XYZ file of C-alpha atoms in Angstrom:
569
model
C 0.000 0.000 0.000
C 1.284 2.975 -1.055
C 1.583 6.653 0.930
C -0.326 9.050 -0.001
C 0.589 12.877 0.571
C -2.179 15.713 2.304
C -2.664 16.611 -0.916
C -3.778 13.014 -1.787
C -0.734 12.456 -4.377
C 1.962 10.029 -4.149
C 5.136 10.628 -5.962
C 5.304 10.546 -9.978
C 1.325 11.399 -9.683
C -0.081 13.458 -12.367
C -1.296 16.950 -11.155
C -5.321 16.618 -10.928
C -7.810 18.431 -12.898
C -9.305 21.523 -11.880
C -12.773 19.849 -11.193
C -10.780 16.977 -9.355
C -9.203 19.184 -7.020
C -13.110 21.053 -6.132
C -13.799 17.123 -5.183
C -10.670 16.849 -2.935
C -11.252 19.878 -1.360
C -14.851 19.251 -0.152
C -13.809 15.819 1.186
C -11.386 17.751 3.365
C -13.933 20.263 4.521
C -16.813 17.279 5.255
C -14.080 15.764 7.659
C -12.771 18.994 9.426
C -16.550 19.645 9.566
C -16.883 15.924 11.625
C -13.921 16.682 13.245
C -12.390 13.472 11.995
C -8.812 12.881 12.101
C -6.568 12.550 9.473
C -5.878 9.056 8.923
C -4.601 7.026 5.652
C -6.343 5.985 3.124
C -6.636 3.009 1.023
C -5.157 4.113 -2.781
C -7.497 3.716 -5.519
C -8.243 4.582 -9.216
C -10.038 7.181 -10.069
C -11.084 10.748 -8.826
C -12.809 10.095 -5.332
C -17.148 11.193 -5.315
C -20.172 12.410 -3.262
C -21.404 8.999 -4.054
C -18.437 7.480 -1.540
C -20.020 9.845 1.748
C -23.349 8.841 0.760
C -22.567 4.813 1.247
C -20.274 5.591 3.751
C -21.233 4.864 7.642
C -22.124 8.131 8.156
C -24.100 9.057 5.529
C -26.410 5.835 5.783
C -26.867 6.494 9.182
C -27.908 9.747 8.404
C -30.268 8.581 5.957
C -31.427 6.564 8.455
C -32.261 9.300 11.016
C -33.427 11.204 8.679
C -36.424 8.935 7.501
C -37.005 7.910 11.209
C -37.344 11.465 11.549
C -40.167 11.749 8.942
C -41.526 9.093 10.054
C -42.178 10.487 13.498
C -43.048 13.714 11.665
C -46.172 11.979 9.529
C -47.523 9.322 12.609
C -47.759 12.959 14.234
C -49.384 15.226 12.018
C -52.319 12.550 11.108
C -52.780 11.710 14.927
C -53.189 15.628 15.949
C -55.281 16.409 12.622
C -59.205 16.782 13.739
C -61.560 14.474 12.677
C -63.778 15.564 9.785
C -66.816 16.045 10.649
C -69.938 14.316 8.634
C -71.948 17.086 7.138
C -75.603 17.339 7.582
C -78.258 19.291 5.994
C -80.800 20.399 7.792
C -84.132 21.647 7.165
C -84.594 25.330 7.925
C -87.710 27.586 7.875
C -85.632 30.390 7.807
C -86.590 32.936 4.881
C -84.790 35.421 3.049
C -85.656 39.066 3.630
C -86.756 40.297 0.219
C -86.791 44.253 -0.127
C -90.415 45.065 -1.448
C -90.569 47.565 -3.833
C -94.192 48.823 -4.414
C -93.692 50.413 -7.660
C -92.826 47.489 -9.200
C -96.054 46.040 -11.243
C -96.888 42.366 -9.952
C -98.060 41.410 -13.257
C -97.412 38.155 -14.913
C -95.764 39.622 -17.854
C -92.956 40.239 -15.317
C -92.120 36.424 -14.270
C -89.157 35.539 -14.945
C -88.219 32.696 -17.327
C -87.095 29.814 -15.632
C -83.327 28.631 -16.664
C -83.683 24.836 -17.237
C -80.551 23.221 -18.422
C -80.234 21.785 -21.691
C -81.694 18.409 -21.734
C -78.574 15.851 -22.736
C -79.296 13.884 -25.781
C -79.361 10.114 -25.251
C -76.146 7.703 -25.722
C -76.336 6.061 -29.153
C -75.997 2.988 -26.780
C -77.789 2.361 -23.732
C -76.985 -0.649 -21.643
C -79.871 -2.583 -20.303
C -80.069 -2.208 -16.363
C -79.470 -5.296 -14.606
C -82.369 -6.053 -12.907
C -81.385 -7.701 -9.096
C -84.262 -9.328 -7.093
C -84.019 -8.102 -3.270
C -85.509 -9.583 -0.219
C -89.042 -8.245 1.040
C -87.819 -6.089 3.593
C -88.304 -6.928 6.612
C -91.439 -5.015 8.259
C -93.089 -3.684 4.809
C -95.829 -5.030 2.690
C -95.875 -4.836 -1.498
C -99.044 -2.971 -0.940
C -97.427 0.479 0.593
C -95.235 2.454 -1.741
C -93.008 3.065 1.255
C -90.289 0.871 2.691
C -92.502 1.279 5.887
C -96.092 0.326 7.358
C -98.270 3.505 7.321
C -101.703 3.663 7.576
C -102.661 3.482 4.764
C -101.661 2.356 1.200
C -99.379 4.863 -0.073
C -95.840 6.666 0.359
C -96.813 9.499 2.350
C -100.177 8.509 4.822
C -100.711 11.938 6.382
C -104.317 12.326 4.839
C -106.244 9.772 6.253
C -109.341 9.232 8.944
C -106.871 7.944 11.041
C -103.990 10.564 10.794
C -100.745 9.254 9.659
C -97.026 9.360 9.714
C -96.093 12.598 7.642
C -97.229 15.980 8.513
C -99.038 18.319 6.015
C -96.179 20.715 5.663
C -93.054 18.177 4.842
C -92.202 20.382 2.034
C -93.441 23.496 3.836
C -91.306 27.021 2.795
C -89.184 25.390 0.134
C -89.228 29.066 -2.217
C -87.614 26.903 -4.566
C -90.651 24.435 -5.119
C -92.518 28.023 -6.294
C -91.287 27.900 -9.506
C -91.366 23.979 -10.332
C -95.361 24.412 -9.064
C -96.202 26.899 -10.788
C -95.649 29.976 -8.967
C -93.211 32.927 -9.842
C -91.827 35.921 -8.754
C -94.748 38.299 -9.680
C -96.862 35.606 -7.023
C -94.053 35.863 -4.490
C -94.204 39.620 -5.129
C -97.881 39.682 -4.639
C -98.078 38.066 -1.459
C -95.435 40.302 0.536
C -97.365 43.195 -0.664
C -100.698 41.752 0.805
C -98.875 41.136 4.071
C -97.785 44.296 4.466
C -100.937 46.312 3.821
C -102.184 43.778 6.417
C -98.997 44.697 8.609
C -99.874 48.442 8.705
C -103.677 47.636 9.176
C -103.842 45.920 12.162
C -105.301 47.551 15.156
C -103.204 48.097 18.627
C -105.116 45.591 20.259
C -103.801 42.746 17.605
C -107.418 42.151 15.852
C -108.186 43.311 12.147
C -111.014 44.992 12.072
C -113.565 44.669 9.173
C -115.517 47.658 9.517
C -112.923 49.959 10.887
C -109.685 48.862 9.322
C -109.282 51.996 7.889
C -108.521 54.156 11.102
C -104.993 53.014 10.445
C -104.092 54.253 7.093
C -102.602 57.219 6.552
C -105.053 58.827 4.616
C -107.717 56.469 3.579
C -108.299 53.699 1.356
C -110.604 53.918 -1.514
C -112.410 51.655 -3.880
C -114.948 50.067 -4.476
C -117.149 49.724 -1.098
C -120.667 48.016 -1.492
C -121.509 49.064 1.877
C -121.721 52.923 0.964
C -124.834 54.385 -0.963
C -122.153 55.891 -3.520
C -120.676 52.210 -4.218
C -116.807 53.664 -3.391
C -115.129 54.133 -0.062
C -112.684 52.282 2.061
C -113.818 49.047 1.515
C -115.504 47.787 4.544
C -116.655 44.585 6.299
C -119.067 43.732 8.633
C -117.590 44.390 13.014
C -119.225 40.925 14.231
C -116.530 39.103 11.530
C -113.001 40.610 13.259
C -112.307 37.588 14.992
C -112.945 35.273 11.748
C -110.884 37.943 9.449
C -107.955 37.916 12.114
C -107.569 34.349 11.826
C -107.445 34.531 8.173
C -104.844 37.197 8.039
C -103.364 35.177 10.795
C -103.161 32.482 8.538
C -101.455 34.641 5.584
C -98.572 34.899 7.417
C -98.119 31.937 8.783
C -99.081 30.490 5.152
C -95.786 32.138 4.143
C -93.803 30.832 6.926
C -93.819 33.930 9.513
C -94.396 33.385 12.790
C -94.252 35.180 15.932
C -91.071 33.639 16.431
C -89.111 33.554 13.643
C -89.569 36.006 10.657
C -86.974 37.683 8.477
C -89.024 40.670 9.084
C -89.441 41.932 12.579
C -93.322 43.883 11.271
C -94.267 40.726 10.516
C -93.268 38.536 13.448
C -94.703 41.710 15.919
C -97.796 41.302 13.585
C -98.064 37.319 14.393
C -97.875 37.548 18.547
C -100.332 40.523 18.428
C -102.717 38.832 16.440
C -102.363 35.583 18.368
C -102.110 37.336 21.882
C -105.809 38.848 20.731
C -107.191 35.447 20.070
C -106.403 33.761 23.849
C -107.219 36.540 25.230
C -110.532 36.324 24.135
C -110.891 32.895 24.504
C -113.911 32.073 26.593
C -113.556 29.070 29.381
C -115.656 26.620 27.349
C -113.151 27.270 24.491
C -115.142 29.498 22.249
C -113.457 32.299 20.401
C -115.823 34.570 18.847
C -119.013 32.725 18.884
C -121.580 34.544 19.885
C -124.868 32.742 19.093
C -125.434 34.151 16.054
C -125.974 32.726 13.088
C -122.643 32.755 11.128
C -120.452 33.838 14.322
C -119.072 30.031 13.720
C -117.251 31.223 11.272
C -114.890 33.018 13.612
C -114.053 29.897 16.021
C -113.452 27.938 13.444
C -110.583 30.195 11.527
C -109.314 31.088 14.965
C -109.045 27.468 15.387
C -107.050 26.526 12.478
C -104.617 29.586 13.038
C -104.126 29.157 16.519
C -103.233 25.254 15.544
C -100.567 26.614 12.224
C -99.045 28.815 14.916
C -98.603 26.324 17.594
C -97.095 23.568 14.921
C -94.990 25.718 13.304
C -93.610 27.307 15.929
C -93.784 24.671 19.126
C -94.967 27.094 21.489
C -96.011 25.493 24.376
C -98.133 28.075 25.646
C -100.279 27.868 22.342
C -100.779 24.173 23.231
C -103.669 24.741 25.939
C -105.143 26.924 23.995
C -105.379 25.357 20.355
C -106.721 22.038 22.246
C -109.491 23.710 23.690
C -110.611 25.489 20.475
C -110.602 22.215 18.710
C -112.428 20.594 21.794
C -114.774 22.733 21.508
C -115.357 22.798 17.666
C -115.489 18.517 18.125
C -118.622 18.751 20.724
C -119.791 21.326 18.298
C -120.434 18.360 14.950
C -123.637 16.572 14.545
C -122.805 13.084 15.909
C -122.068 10.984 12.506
C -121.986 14.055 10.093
C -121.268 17.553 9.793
C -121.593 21.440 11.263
C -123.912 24.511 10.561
C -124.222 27.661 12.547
C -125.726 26.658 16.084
C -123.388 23.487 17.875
C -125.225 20.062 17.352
C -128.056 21.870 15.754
C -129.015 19.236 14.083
C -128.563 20.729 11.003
C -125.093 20.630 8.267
C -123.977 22.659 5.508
C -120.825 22.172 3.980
C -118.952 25.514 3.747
C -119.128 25.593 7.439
C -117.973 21.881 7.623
C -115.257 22.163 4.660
C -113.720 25.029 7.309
C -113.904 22.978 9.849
C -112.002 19.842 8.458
C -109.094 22.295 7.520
C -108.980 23.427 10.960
C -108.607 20.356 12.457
C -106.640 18.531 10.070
C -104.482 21.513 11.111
C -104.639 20.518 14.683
C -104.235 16.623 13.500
C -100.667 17.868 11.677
C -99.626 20.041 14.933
C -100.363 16.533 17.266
C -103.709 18.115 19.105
C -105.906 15.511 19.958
C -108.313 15.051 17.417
C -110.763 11.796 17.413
C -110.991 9.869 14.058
C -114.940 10.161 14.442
C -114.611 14.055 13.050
C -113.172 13.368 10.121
C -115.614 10.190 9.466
C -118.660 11.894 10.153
C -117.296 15.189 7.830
C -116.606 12.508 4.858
C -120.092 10.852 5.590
C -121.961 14.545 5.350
C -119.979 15.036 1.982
C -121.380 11.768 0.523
C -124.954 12.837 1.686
C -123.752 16.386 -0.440
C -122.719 14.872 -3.289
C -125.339 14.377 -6.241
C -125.642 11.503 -8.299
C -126.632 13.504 -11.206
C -130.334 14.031 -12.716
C -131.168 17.184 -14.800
C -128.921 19.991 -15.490
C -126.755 18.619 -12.325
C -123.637 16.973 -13.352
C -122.686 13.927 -11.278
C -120.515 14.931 -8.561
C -121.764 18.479 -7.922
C -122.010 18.985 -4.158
C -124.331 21.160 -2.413
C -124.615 23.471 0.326
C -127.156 21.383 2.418
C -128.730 18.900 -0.328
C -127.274 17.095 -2.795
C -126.413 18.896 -5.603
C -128.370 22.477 -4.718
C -127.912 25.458 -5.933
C -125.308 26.732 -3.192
C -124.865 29.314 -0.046
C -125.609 33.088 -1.878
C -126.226 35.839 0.181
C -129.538 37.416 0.535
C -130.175 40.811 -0.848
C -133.294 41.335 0.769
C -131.810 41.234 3.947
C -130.709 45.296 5.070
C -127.395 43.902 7.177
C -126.143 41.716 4.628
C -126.525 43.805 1.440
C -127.411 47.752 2.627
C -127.679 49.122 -0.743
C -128.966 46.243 -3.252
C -128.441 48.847 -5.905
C -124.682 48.929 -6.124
C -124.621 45.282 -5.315
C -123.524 43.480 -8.584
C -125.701 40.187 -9.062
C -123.234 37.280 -8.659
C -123.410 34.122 -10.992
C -123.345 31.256 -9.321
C -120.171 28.715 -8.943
C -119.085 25.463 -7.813
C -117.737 26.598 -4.348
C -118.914 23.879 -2.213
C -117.660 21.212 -4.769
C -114.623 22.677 -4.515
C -114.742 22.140 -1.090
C -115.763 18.810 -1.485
C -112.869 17.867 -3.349
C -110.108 18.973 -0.968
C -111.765 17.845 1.941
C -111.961 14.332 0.463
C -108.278 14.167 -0.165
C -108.209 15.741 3.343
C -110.040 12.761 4.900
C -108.413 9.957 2.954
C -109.579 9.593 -0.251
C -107.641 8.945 -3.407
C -107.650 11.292 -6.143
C -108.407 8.737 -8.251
C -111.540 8.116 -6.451
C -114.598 8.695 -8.827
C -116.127 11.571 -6.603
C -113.188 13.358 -7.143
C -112.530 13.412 -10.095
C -116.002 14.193 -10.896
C -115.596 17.091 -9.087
C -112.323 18.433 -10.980
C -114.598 17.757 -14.201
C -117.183 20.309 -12.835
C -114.197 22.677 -11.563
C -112.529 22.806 -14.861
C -115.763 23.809 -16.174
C -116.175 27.187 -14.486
C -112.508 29.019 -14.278
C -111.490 31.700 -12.205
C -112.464 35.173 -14.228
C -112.220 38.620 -12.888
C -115.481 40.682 -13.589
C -115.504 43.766 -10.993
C -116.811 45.947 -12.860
C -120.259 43.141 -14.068
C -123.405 44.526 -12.450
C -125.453 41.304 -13.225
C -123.682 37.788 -14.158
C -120.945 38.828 -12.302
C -118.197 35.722 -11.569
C -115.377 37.105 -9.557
C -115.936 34.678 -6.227
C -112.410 34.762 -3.964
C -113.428 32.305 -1.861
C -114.660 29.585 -4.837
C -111.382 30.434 -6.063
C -109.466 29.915 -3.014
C -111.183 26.568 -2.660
C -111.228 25.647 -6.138
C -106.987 26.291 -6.627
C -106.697 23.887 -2.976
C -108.635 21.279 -4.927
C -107.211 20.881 -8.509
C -103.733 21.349 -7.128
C -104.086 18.244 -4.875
C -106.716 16.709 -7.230
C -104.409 16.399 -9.897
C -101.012 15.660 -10.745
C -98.520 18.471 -11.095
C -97.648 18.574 -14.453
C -101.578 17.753 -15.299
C -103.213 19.687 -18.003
C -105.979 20.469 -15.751
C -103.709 22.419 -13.346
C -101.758 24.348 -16.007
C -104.736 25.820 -16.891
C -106.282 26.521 -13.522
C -103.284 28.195 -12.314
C -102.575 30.237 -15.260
C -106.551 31.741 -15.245
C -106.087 31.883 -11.029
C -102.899 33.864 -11.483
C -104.599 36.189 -14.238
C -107.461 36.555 -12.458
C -105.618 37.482 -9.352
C -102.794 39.633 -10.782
C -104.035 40.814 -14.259
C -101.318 42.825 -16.201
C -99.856 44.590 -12.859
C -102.783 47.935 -13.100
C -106.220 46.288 -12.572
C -105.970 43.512 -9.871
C -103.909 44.039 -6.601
C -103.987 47.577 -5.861
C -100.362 49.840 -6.223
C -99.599 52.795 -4.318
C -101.443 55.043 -1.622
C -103.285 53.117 1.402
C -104.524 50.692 -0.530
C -100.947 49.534 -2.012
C -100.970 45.886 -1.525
C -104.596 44.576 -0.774
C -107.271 43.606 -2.883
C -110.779 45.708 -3.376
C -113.533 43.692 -1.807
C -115.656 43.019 -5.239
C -116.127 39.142 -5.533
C -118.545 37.904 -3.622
C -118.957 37.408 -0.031
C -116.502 39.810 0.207
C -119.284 42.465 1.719
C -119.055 40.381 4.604
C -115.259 40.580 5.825
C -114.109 43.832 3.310
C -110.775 44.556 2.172
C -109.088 42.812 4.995
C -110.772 39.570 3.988
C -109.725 39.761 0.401
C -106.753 40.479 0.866
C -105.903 37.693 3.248
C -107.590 35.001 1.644
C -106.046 35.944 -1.832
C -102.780 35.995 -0.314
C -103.336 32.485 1.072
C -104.524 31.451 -2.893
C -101.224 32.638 -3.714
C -99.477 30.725 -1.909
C -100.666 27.269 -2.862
C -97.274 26.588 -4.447
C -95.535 26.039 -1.046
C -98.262 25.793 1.327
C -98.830 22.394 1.668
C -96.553 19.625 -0.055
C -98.444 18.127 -2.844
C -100.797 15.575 -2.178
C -99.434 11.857 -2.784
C -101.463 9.295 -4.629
C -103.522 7.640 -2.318
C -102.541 10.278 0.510
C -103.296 12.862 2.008
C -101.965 16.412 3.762
């Protein structure tokens, strides 16, 4: 073995390259850097390189430390990461605040197209689905459509005698169903203007008043007013009907998902609690609210009732619990034993605009889990079978009457000087299907299929008499709010969605309702926001009674979810 000199160059050695001696002198700087001694080396051929360090002892051990220090590094960071969290959606009643603008027409010239994507054309080649044969499951029979035993035969068993699983408002609020439904943004816009002329009409005390909304506008509403000799003025109702025309404007807002709890606008939610604080406080100890004796004074328990029953499901308040059960308690010892209601409790006698009110409220309370025995809603269905004619002479099977089958209807008398003051401003209304309107829905409220021959009987006779808006018709006049608020309930959950029969009710509803933006709902001044009291009935409950139960037309699209086949809301 030969010496080697410092310089790493025994004797006779050729000098070394520049780039050799850049080699040599790192190799002396790595071991005064280790502190290593200088030792011999073994000769060999070649220049010397990094390769050498790297398979030397040192540098595998520090390899080695090096990965057992990223090692340690990685088993660390994933231990000390947080676990991700599943996410959940969750249902929310919560509602965006929308700024209303109220010189903005509502007309239906204004909705907005809706952007549908472009439908994807079909693979040249489809491959047949491979068709795998499960077990039963366990619990479930092939005669539900739900992977569940409701009570009755069908996916969603909420309708029903006997109540069911789902509640009436399972789609409740969902904006975005508007549009797929048939609704818009000149119907969304329409209903916030009705609930605010209702907002800034509502007396200190929390009632609406019929007669005497008009002490809270700023100036005064003015119309059309078929309680004034000159056939124009404010618009006004009849006093005994407050409590009745509260719980309908009651209902308006909680129809569009405000409550006295939760409400994107505070108006609205101040609004809610007066209206319901009124209500208890006027409840009597037997349960009444705003019966008096007289005839029609029913009216006003019953849509108390159902709003005091909305509020209490929607929001969970327990303190509306007490007082929603012993409305309905009182409105069940009010039926005729086996059938329906009329004016005076177990009377004796029925009529079915009274009853079809009635089943709404308490398939209300059903939905908000008030106690509500099965016998209502069989002895309601039984009264609307006694209703319903068979057909004869210029009555179409399936027309339902107001207290025999098949009659002519409820219309108001104009001989009598508290119903109609001044017969000669009173326009002469043509009759309409109203109570087979409420027929229909209350059917599907109580159980029945839409496919059930009544029914659809009933949609025949609907279709046949569309909503049309006449206010200015002295004689033959059609405009009827209330058939129309009925009638849109009906063929919505009488038919399917995309049905030809409910394209072309809610397209004459909607024109009826909202015209071209100048003629319908009123814009500007007091009266921004309502509707003028000219269809019929409307002399009873005024301005405040059109507007809310137009409002609550309106907002069929989200209301209630869509009736199931074979189910109910």
């Amino acid at each position: 073995m030969a010496r080697r000199s410092r310089s790493g160059r025994s004797a006779g050695e050729r000098e070394p390259s520049s780039g050799e001696q850049e080699l040599y002198a790192e190799d002396e700087l790595l071991a005064e850097e280790e502190g290593l001694p200088e030792e011999e080396e073994e000769e060999f051929e070649g220049p010397p390189s990094r390769w050498l360090v790297l398979t030397s002892s040192y540098g595998l051990s520090a390899l080695i430390h090096i990965a057992l220090l990223l090692m340690f590094l990685f088993i660390y960071w994933t231990e000390s990461k947080p676990p991700e969290t599943e996410a959940k959606i969750l249902p929310s009643l919560e509602q965006k605040k929308q700024e209303y603008d109220p010189t903005k027409k509502r007309a239906l010239h204004r909705r907005p197209e809706i952007q549908h994507p472009e439908e994807v054309q079909k693979p040249i080649k489809e491959l047949e689905e491979e068709v795998v044969k499960t077990e039963q499951p366990k619990g479930t029979s092939f005669d539900n459509l739900a992977n569940k035993n409701l009570d009755s035969e069908s996916a969603n068993d909420a309708f029903g005698v006997a109540g069911g699983a789902a509640g009436a408002y399972g789609s409740r609020f969902g904006k975005g169903k508007a549009s797929r439904h048939g609704g818009s943004a000149a119907t969304e816009s329409a209903v916030l203007a009705a609930l605010w002329w209702l907002q800034r009409h509502q007396d200190a005390d929390g009632r609406w008043a019929a007669a005497e909304f008009h002490k809270n506008c700023k100036r005064t509403c003015e119309g059309p007013d078929y309680r004034q000799p000159s056939g124009r003025g404010p618009g006004l109702g009849v006093a005994e009907f407050d409590v009745g025309v509260t719980g309908l404007a009651l209902l308006a807002f909680l129809g569009d998902g405000h409550t006295h709890r939760a409400s994107p606008y505070p108006e609205f939610r101040r609004a809610v609690f007066k209206g319901l604080s009124y209500l208890k406080r006027i409840q009597k100890e037997d349960g009444s609210i705003g019966y008096s004796g007289k005839e029609q004074s029913i009216y006003n328990h019953v849509l108390a009732t159902m709003a005091l029953a909305e509020a209490y499901f929607m929001s969970k308040d327990f303190t509306l619990q007490r007082v929603a059960q012993k409305a309905v308690d009182w409105l069940v010892a009010a039926q005729n034993p086996g059938a329906g209601w009329k004016y005076e409790p177990r009377g004796g006698k029925n009529d079915t605009s009274v009853t079809g009110w009635a089943v709404l409220a308490l398939k209300t309370a059903r939905t908000a889990d008030l106690k509500v025995p099965d016998e209502a809603f069989a002895g309601a269905l039984a009264w609307f079978e006694r209703a319903t004619s068979d057909g004869g002479p210029g009555k179409p099977p399936g027309l339902v009457g107001y207290m025999q089958p098949g009659d002519g209807g409820s219309t108001l008398n104009r001989n009598l000087k508290e119903a109609v003051p001044y017969p000669e401003v009173y326009p002469v209304y043509e009759g309409a299907p109203t109570m087979t309107a409420v027929g229909v829905i209350c059917r599907i409220f109580t159980g029945q299929k839409r496919t059930h021959e009544r029914i659809k009987q009933g949609i025949k006779i609907l279709m046949s008499k569309l909503p049309s808006w006449e206010p200015d018709k002295k004689t033959k006049n059609e405009t009827n709010f209330y058939y129309w608020y009925y009638g849109t309930y009906a063929v919505f959950h009488g038919t399917p969605l995309d049905s030809r029969e409910w394209d072309r009710w809610n397209k004459a509803m909607q024109q009826a309702l909202l015209g071209d933006g100048t003629n319908r709902q009123r814009m500007g001044g007091d009266e921004d926001g309502s509707w003028d009291p000219v269809g019929e009935w409307a002399i009873a409950g005024g301005r405040v009674y059109a507007t809310a139960i137009n409002a609550l037309t309106l907002e069929i699209y989200y209301r209630y979810e869509h009736a199931k086949e074979g189910a109910g809301l």
